[in-house]
Structure formats: C-alpha cells, structure tokens
Amino acid sequence: MKAAVIVFPGSNCDRDMAHALQDFTDVKTVDLIPHTAESVDRYDAIFLPGGFSYGDYLRSGAIARFAPVMESVVSEAKKGKTVVGICNGFQILLEAGLLPGAMKRNTNLKYICRTVNVKVENSGTRFTSDYEEGEVLRIPIAHGDGNYECDEQTYETLKMNHRIVFSYESDVNGSTGRIAGITNEAGNVLGMMPHPERAMETLLGSEDGRGLFTSVYHHWRDTHVVTT
Amino acid sequence: MVNVHVYITLKEGVLDPQGKAVQHSLTALGYEGVEEVKVGKWIKLEVAEGSDLDARIESMCEQLLANPVIENYTYQVEREAQV
Amino acid sequence: MVNVHVYITLKEGVLDPQGKAVQHSLTALGYEGVEEVKVGKWIKLEVAEGSDLDARIESMCEQLLANPVIENYTYQVEREAQV
Amino acid sequence: MSLQLEPTAEEIQSQRLYTDMGVKDHEYKRIVQLIGRKPNYTEIGLFSVLWSEHCSYKHSKPLLKQFPSSGTHILQGPGEGAGVVDIGDDQAVVFKVESHNHPSAVEPYQGAATGVGGILRDVFSMGARPIALLNSLRFGPLATPHVRYLFEEVVAGISGYGNCVGVPTIGGEVQFDETYAGNPLVNAMCVGLIEQKHLQKGIAAGVGNTVMYVGAPTGRDGIHGATFASEELNESSAEKRPSVQVGDPFTEKRVLEACLELVKSDALVGIQDMGAAGLTSSAAEMASKEGSGIDMNLDVVPQREKGMTPYEMMLSESQERMLLVVQKGREKEMEAICQKWDIESAVIGTVKEDQQLTLEFQGQVVADVPVTALTDEAPVYDVPSEEPFSYQEHQQLPTWRPKRKDHNATLLELLERPTIASKEWVYDQYDHMVQTNTLVMPGSDSAVLRIRGTKKALAMTMDGNSRYIALDPYIGGKIAVAEAARNIVCSGAEPLALTDCLNYGSPEQPNIYWQLEQSTAGMSQACNTFETPVVSGNVSLYNETNGEAIHPTPIVGMVGLVKDLEHVTTQHFKQAGDYIYVIGEAESAWGGSELQLLEDGEISGKVPHMDLDLEEKRQQQVLGAIRDGLIQSAHDISEGGLAVAVAECVMDTEFGAAMTMENNAAELFSETQSRYVISVAPEHAQELEQAIPDARRYGTVTEEKALSIKTREEQTLILQPTDTLTHVWKGAIPCLVRSKV
Ligand SMILES: Nc1ncnc2c1ncn2[C@@H]1O[C@H](COP(=O)(O)OP(=O)(O)O)[C@@H](O)[C@H]1O
Ligand SMILES: [Mg+2]
C-alpha cells in the first residue's frame, strides 16, 4: 500500500503522521506530498495531517482547501479512495465539502491539549475494523476549533447511517452530539479531531491510535491482495 | 478602487461560543441589560471597480470569506463621495 | 432594546497576518485587483436603551470589546424605524 | 517623519533630543568622540538601541563574566544566538531563554507571542530544529481583573504562537506574588536539536560576500523596543509604545523550515535573527564578531509600509526576519529555497573590509559609523552596590515559627495557593505533544523528550524562587540553580548546562545592583559545584512600576541528559506497596516559605540553608539509584514542604500514601533544601538504603486512595482522600480565573 501525507504550509503533524504509518503498520510507501503537487492518484490512501495550514487564518482549513493538491484529493475521494483528515485535516475536509458540517471555536474559547476518552461508535468502517464497537480509546486532542456543528437534519442522517464513527465520552469542546469523527456517505472519507498518530506508543502514553492505521491497511490488503 | 466591507456572522440558530462569552463578561463587569451578543467578522477589501463588482464580491464571499454552512454575510460598497 | 453594531479593526501600521493571508488567497483564486484586505471584528449587541447609551457602549468597547493598544473601534446604533 | 523633517545633527545636540531615545549626556559626548562628529538622526538611533541595556548589558556585563561558561561538553557558550552543548553521537542541544516582560505588560497576547517567536529564531538561527518551548511566568495575585487579564492573555499568546509553529511547549512555571502586580514577567525558553556539522554562527565573514534579508517585510513595529525594555514602566508606557509588534506564527513556521534548509548549504556563511533592535543589531553584531564592515542599501529592504525612513527601518522590531551572509555569486540558491517556502528575500548589502556600518538610502549615505563604536565601545558601568538595611534586619530576626496547628487544613490551603496549585489550566492550552517525542508531559518535575533514533532523552526545566532571593540574594541564587538541577535529576537525567534570565529592577539603584551582584555570585558558585556552565541567557532590568522594583528574579532554565530511556522517572507513585522514603532531614527553615506567606501575608527572616556540597552529593546519589533501577518515582521537596510534595506524588494516580512522622510543622511544611521524596519497590529497599544513607523510610504507597500522615502514637496529622487533594489542587486556578469580581 502506498500512503500520501499532504504537507500544507503550516501543517505540523505531517511527520508524526508519517512516523505512525511507517513505524507501526506494514504500509510500504509513505510519502510527504507538498501542497503544490498536481496529483495524488498513485496513492492508495491520502492523509491530511494536523497543524495550522495557512496559519488557520480566516477559518481553520478555509484557505488550505484551495491548495493546488486539493483538486486531486477531492477527485480521488470521489473515486472511493481512502482519505483521512485528522484535526486540521478534518477541518480542511469540511471546508472542501467532502464531509458535512463545520467547526466552531471550542466552547471554552481555548485551545485544548489533553488525552481524552474516545468511543468507537462504529467498528464496521475501513477505519475502525481493528477496534471493537463501543471500545473506549485514550487519544490526545489538540485543537482550538473542534466544536463540530451541523444542522439537525445532517445530524440525524449521520446518526442513522452510522457515520458517527468516534465520539467523546464526555463533552470536551461543545461538539454536536459529542461528535469526534465522521465519515462521508460512501464511507471512504474520515475526518476526526483526536490525534491517533499521537497514540502509537505506550512510551508516550497510549497506543490506542494504532488500530486506525492498521484498519486502513487491512482494508487495503483485503481488497487488493489476492491470497491463495 | 473601491472599499468593500463584508460582514460575516453565524447563522441564526447557530450557537456562538464567543458571543456568549462576551455577553457573560459584560454582565460580570456590571453592564446590565446586555441581551444578546454575536461576534462576527468585518473584512475590508480594496477592490478594483467594474461592472461585475457585485458578482465578484458575492463569489469571493461564497467561495472563501464566509462558510455558507454556518455563516451569513452581507456587504457594502463604499465609494468616494462624487464631486 | 436597541441593536448596537461595533466594528473593530487593527490600527494603521499594525501587522495583520490574517488580512495578508486572505488577500494572498483571493489573488491565488484568480480575483484580480484585490489590493488590501483587513480582517476585523463585527460585534452585534442587544443593549437596553437609555440616555447613557453612548457612554456605556464606549466604555464596553474600551474595557472589553476592543484592545485599545492595537485596535480602533467605531459603532452604530440601529433603532427600529419609528412609526 | 520623512527624512527631510528629521532633526539635524545640531538640533539633536542643542535640544538634547538623544535623551528621548534613552541616551545620557555623557554617552552622547562619547559618541561624538568615537565618530569624530555629531551623529545625525539615523546614527544616534543606531547608538541609542545598541547602547541600551538590553543590547549592551552595560550594567550587567561584569557580573555575567563570573558565570562559568565552558566545559568539555560545551560547544558554544554565551555570545551567539544560543548556547550549544554536546550530547554525543555528533548531536548537540541548543538552548536559550529570553524575556518579554515589558511588551507583555502593555499588550499581553502579542507580547508573549512575539517572545516565543523571538526565542525560536535564536535557536533555529544556530541551525537547530526547535524541539521544545518552556516558559517562566510571574504575575500579581489573581484577585484583580487586570492581573487575570494579563495572565489569560499571556498564556493565550504563548499557546497561539507555539502551537501554530508546531513546537511543543512542554514545561515552565508560574508564580503569583504582589511584587509582580504592575510588572509581569514573561520569560520564554527554546530548546533545539542539531547535528553538530550544521552548527551556524552569526558572522559577516568574507569581504565581498552578500548580505541578504530573509523573512517578513519591515514595518514600523516596536521601534525602540530595546530602549523600551531598558526603562521602567509608568503611566505613559502605553502611549510611548509607537506600535506593538504583532506575531505571525504562520510566517515563522515557513521562515523556520526555510532556514533549516538554508543552513545545509555551504553557500551560507553566517545567519542571525533580527531580534531586539532589529536590523541594527543583527548587522552590527555580525560585522563586529568578524571584525568586518557592512554596506547596506536600505532602498531594497522589503517594506510593509510606505515612506519608511532609514531610522525607522533600522530600528524596527518587525518579527519573523533573519539576516544572512552568503557567498558572493550564490545568492540565487538561497533565493530558490526562500521561494520554495514562500518567504521573501532580498540582497541588501555587502561585507567589506573597513569596519564601518554604512547605510545608503535614495542615493545618499545616511549613516556611516565604526562597527566597534556601536558594539565593543558601548559603555560598561561600574555601578555602586550597597547592601540594603533590610538584609541585616532579616538576618537578625528570631527564627520564625508557624502558628497553625490544623495540619489537615493547612495542607489544603497550601494546595490551593496559585503558586503551588496545578498549572493544568495553563498547559492544557499548550500543545505539548506535537512532534510525538514527549515522554514526560508538563506536570512532573522536568519535562522529558526522547531523541528519536537513540536511547537518549533530554530533560528540561525552568525554576527560580524569587522569595528566597528577595531575603537573601546570595543563598537564593544558589537555591535557584540547585532547585533546577534537582528537578533534572528527579527525572533521571544528568544536569548538563543552563541558560538564565536575570529579571531585576533598576541597576542604577545601589541596593538593586547589590541584589544582582549577590545573586549572580550565588548562582555562579552553584554552577561551579554542579559543573553546569551557563551557556546563554538574557538580562531584563528596570522591571519597576512607578518606582517600585520587583523581587529580584533570576530564572534558571536547565537541560539534562537521560542516558537511557529506562532511566526516565516521574514524580508520581507507581505501585501500591512501594516504600516511601524521604531523603534529607527537615530543619526549621521558614524564611520565604509558602507557609510563612500564607500565615503572615509577607516573607521575613533567614532563608533555608544551602550546602552545595551536600546538594551535589545527594543529586549524585539519587541519579545513581535511578540509573541502578532502585527508584520508582522521585520528587524534590520545594514550596510547601514534604506534605505538599507527597500530595503531588499521589495526585493523578490510583494510589494513596500512609506515612508516619513527628507532629512537627517543620517535618510537614518546611522548605529545607536538598530533599526528595521517592518511592522504592520493597525488594530494592535494602540496596537503596545503602546507596542513599540519608534516606529514611516514612511509609508506604497504598491502594486506598487517601493521603494519611500519622504520628507514631497514631495521632492523625493529615487525612485526605486523593480525590479531594486533586480537586482542590486542580480547581484553584480555574476557579480564580473564572471569578469575575
Ligand atoms: N544572564 C546571562 N547569562 C549568560 N549569558 C547571557 C546572559 N544574558 C545574555 N547572555 C548572552 O549574551 C548574548 C547576547 O544576548 P541577547 O542580547 O539577549 O541576545 P539576542 O541578541 O539574541 O537577543 C547571548 O549570547 C546571551 O546568551
Ligand atoms: Mg538573538
């Protein structure tokens, strides 16, 4: 499997994401792809990392969504490729319209960095198959704009179609329905605020984030590698 | 060139954490009778004049300046008073 | 109650990284002739009417809403059209 | 002010306009002598900033010289952007601290943010990748709304800048005291990591080489910031500030990445950030270090505003800018790297042989002064020093004793003191995990970062208890360094070196100069004992509000090396059944203690004794025992004494502690130095007792989540559920911040 980690100007979790993929999964190729790249079509999975793309000026993700590489990201997403946006990556996917809803400031108006309990609401996705449904993960959050907002109808749709993949066990930032991560309708695009790439090693406090990356890998293997 | 003022605010019904905090602080500071506070953006742009000005402004707002999912915008064009 | 609109912007000469980023981005998106962009705040408040209204607004602005060291503010009181 | 409207050299002299820039009459005379004529407006501007305290250290230089600054592991001591220390494997750690007190007093968010930005540039200008930020903050009591505003905004500014750049803020300290009510302290420290071969210097070498400007364009920001930082604050400070510097972390992040790429090129000869006094100090210092001169054409300096004069350009403190010296003919390579990161660059000058700084603007030479006059010839003052009466008064006071008897209540009250209370409210706002190397996050004695690809880790801390120094600067100075070293040792690291920030009042006051003299002497002695040289630092004087100076506050930022990840230790208890040992005996040491402040509302008397040799011996013993795997947790005993220390060991854990001791306030709350509370697995008890003869067993880590301290006669001194302790300790600051009255 070949994975692309997109580097926007101002991304700062790009290397962490690449380490997570490289050091803890069997993914063969992990490339850091600059925001100016024309195409990412040769990759099997595309990761949008956290950070402050374009300083998060105006709104988080608002400017990054127009980075040259995004055209290809959007078209690959529409073709069904795996796309994962974490933190700022999630915000960019929202701004790009690949996922519904928007982010507002955390209710306490402060940046929050701490490890929280994140519940796996749906283990039937390509992002969560290595987790148990209902499993509670210890994963760090680190964001100022993680207060997920959507209208009632969108929320009902998300819920009904099991597209709420992760939720916070307690209200940390004001998110509608304590949503921490959602997928698109087709189920190939995931956005989540918590940082699984920061939860890869017990040495650093938790390895509960691994399942996300291994799930993505296993999904690719199961759909691409013919076993005899 | 004309000055364009774009005003952006959260849509009706979208909870505004900043507005709430400001209202709270104002009340705590002893300002009575502050009922509702909304914090929005005011973006000032210097833009080239032209017959398509309105179209351009609207498109800038919808594409970038405002997020139509949760925000509304209005704008005003300020022209130098003609002599 | 009256609606008060407070407009806050950075003082002349103070660096406005947001404005710069937005201008850059608009230009990249193909909007030509966008010369200067400043990002400020627009705060809408519903405040009790009263003879000291102006004094109250000004004091709120200076104490909390604006940061007088780097920001300027102006405001407008919007009264319902009288019948 | 346009060039034509600037005062002439004659007017500057006759109307003594230089005094507005902070230049004294005799300094002006000296300048005239040095350059052989009357300086024009731009030239006097150059002198005023380079001869300010902030840049010239004119009142502190002789004191700084006494700090030991070399050692076999020291690759670069004071004099460059940051100090550099060898950590083996061809790697080095680079660090420095910087103050941003005055800007933060006027505009706390931006003041703190740009403080972080500046210290980051000091570190990456050495060629190192910043891997950690720390900060040391001082505020008045949170009871007043203005202090709360300063506190909230300073923290937000640090968070806003550091988080965006993607460097984890992993440690620091915050204290609250009346003395800082009008003059908060904001000291930021940055630590970087470098492969030794990439090490850079800020030098203008090679006649004919090109001087390049890289980074954000210049605006009229913070003109005279360096002078401003060298004056006391008063009512007119807000107006005096011509324009506050606003930080742009997004640009910083790109400048950082661009610079780390630039330093890998052999075309780069020298690089320095434009910090205080901007273009003036970077150009003059780079030339001075090499004994060269620089010709600069100001017309091509990237500018953000229209109509800027040479004076304004040279004195501007716009952020996110760097000055480079590049091999002639290879400018394009540098430009290409800048373009890649979307950063402006411009060729603005040349290195020349004659040791002059020559500035051209619109076809005219607007300044032409000897570099040495600006830098080496800056005045150094021999300042009178005088021991204040208060010092002897405190020494003569009879030994202070606490009056309280209810130890249970006292412990809770101490935990609630903002200086002791959990700083989670602060560090929750800092991204302390980005870069995924943080092994020990904020909340233990030192933060610890692993070094990828090795077994090593770095421990770092900032410390400085000004209350001891206020009472006794000499002993207090020793304690400041000792405490930092103790914190490093507790995390399983060996102290390597330190950086310091000296925050004091006006050195022109003999009593304050005495404080400086005494405290730096104490610090130096401690540095010598621990073999931790001072590799960098910063001096912030004139921390006064309307004539009232702050407590002398030297801050120590220390870095230590963990040789093996296995040694990393935290303060938290690890397992029920482990034995709790206290190392070192409590004495009746109360002067400057938290309990004294709690009871009296003020500090008095003699400070705790500091025996550096004993301190050093215990540090070696504790570190040795950690390395031998004998110790499960280690915590030093500082503010609030043993009771507070043990409480901190159980908080955030699933455990409690059962201890036995004398019914003696000193046992519980005294701040006697060189002490630790550690936990040890029973099977290692004997070995530990041999390794550390001063260790006394006080109790056991329990499964029951409560802290219980009893006398041998089973009289309860303290009994508190762990949850209550945690609740009180963690709730204190959020509660104070939220109270809006
Ligand atoms: N208290 C101090 N102890 C040791 N070195 C110091 C101290 N203060 C300043 N220095 C050193 O003096 C040099 C100049 O410091 P400074 O002017 O603060 O640097 P910058 O120009 O980067 O702001 C630096 O190398 C710094 O490390
Ligand atoms: Mg510097």
CSV table of C-alpha atoms in Angstrom, one decimal, chain A residues 57-59, chain B residues 6 8 40-45 65, chain C residues 8-10 15-23 36-42 71:
chain,number,residue,atom,x,y,z
A,57,TYR,CA,-6.3,32.5,9.3
A,58,LEU,CA,-9.8,33.4,8.5
A,59,ARG,CA,-11.2,30.0,9.5
B,6,VAL,CA,-18.0,42.4,4.2
B,8,ILE,CA,-20.0,37.9,8.4
B,40,GLY,CA,-18.7,38.2,13.7
B,41,LYS,CA,-16.1,39.3,11.2
B,42,TRP,CA,-15.7,42.5,9.3
B,43,ILE,CA,-13.5,42.2,6.3
B,44,LYS,CA,-12.4,45.4,4.5
B,45,LEU,CA,-11.2,44.9,1.0
B,65,LEU,CA,-14.7,34.7,3.0
C,8,ILE,CA,-13.2,46.7,15.4
C,9,THR,CA,-10.1,46.9,13.2
C,10,LEU,CA,-6.4,46.9,13.7
C,15,LEU,CA,0.6,43.9,11.1
C,16,ASP,CA,-2.5,42.0,10.0
C,17,PRO,CA,-1.4,38.5,9.2
C,18,GLN,CA,-5.0,37.4,8.6
C,19,GLY,CA,-5.6,40.1,6.1
C,20,LYS,CA,-2.5,39.3,4.3
C,21,ALA,CA,-3.3,35.6,4.1
C,22,VAL,CA,-6.8,36.3,2.8
C,23,GLN,CA,-5.5,38.7,0.2
C,36,GLU,CA,-5.6,45.4,0.5
C,37,VAL,CA,-7.5,43.2,2.9
C,38,LYS,CA,-8.0,43.8,6.6
C,39,VAL,CA,-9.8,41.4,8.9
C,40,GLY,CA,-11.6,42.9,11.8
C,41,LYS,CA,-14.4,42.1,14.1
C,42,TRP,CA,-18.1,42.9,14.0
C,71,GLU,CA,-7.3,48.2,17.7
